[in-house]
Coordinates of C-alpha atoms in Angstrom, one line a residue:
X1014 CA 16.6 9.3 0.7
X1015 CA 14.0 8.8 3.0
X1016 CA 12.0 11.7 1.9
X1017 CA 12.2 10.2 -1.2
X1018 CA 10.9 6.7 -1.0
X1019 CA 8.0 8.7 1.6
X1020 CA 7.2 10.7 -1.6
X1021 CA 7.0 7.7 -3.7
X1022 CA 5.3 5.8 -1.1
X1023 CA 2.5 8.6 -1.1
X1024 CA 2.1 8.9 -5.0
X1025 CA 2.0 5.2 -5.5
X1026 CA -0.5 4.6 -2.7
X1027 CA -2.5 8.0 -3.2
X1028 CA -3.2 7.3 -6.7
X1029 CA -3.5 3.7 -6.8
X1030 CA -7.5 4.1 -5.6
X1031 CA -8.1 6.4 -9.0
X1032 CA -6.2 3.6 -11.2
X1033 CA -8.6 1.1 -10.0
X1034 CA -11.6 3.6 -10.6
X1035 CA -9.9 3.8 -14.3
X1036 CA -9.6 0.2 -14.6
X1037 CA -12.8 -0.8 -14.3
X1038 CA -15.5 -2.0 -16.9
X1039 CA -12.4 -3.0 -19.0
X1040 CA -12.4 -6.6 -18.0
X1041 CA -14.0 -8.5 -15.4
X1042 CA -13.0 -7.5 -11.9
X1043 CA -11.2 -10.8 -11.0
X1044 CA -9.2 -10.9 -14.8
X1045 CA -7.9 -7.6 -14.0
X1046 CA -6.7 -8.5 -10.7
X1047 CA -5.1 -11.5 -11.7
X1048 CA -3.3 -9.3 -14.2
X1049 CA -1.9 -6.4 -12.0
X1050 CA -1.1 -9.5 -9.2
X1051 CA 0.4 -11.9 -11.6
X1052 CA 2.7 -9.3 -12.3
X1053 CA 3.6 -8.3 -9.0
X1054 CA 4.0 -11.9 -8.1
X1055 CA 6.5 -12.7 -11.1
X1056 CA 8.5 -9.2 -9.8
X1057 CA 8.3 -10.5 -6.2
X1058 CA 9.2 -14.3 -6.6
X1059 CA 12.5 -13.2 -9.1
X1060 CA 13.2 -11.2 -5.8
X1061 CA 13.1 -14.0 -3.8
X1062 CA 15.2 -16.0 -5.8
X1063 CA 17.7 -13.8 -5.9
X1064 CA 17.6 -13.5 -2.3
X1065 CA 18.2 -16.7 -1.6
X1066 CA 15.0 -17.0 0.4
X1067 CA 14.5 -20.6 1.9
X1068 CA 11.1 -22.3 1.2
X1069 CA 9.2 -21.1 4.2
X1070 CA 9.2 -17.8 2.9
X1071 CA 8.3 -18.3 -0.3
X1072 CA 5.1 -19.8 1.5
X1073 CA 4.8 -17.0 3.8
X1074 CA 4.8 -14.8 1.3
X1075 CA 2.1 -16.3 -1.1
X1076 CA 0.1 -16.9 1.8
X1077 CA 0.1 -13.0 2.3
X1078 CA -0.3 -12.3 -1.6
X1079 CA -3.1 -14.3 -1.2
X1080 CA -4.6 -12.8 2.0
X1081 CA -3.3 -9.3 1.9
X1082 CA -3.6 -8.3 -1.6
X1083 CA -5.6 -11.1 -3.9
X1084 CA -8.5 -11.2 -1.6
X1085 CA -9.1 -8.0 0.0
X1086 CA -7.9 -6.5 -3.3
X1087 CA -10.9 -8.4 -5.0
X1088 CA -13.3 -6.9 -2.5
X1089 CA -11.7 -3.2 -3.3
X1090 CA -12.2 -3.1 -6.7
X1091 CA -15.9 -4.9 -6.4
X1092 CA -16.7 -2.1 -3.9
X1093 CA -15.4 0.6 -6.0
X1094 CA -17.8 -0.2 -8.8
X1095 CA -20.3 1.5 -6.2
X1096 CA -18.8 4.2 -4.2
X1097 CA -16.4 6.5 -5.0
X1098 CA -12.5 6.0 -4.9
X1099 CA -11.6 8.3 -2.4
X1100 CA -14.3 6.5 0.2
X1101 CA -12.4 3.0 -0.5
X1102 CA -9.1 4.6 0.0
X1103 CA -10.4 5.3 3.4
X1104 CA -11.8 2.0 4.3
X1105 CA -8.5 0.6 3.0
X1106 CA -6.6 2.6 6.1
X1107 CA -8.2 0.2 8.5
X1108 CA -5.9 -2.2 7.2
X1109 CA -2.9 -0.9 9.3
X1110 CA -4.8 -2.0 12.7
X1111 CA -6.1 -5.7 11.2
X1112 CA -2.1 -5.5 10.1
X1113 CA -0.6 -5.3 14.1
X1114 CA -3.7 -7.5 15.4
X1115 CA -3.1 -10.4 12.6
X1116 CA 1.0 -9.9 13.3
X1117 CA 0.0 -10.0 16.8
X1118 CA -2.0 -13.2 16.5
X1119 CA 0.3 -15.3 14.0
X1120 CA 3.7 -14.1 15.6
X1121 CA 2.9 -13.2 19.1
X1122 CA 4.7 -9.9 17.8
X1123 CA 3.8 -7.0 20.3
X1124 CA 2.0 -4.5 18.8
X1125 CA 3.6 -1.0 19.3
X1126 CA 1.4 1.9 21.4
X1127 CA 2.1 4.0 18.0
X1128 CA 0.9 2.1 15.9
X1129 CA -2.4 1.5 17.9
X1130 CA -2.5 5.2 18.3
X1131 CA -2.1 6.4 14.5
X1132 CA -4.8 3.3 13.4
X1133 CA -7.1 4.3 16.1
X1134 CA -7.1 7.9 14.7
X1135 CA -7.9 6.5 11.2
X1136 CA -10.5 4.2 12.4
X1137 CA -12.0 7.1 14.2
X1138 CA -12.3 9.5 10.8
X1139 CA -13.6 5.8 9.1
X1140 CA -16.1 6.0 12.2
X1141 CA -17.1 9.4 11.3
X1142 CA -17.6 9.4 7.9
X1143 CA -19.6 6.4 7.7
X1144 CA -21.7 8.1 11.1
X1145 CA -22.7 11.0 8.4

């Protein structure tokens, strides 16, 4: 199973960048956002209420669909009008470090020596290909 949901993991993610590409010129940048998100959020708050989730989690979690997806997501598909998909993939990876140092901010949650590691290695090929 958990090669499974790794696979699907990797498909989704890997080929979300080209569906963006794809989407563009269609309708404005921030209408198509609000589509693919507004659909998300439906799926995710019918999750919630089935979960019974009390109401400082529904906030927490619009405050990260807000911050982690709606905003940055805006930026993404903005940028992608100008350099090619695979590049914003890339820059998109330096989200896992601003991840552990936001978690580490808000929550006083430790960040983990691996997870500095594995986004310090991405960073670094960020670093490179932009030093090119």
């Amino acid at each position: 199973m958990n090669l499974f949901l790794y696979f699907l993991t990797v498909v989704i993610w890997g080929t979300t960048w080209i569906a963006i590409k794809l989407q563009l010129g269609v309708v404005a940048i921030p209408v198509s956002i609000f589509y693919r998100f507004a659909l998300a959020g439906l799926v995710l708050f019918a999750a919630l209420l089935l979960t019974r989730l009390d109401g400082r989690g529904h906030w927490l979690c619009l405050g990260q669909g807000l911050c982690l997806f709606c905003l940055n997501f805006l930026c993404f598909y903005t940028a992608t009008q100008w350099i090619p998909s695979g590049l914003v993939s890339v820059v998109f990876s330096a989200a896992t470090l601003w991840n552990a140092l936001n978690a580490r901010l808000w929550f006083g949650t430790r960040i983990a020596p691996r997870v500095m590691v594995a986004g310090l290695v991405g960073f670094s090929g960020l670093v490179l290909l932009f030093w090119q």
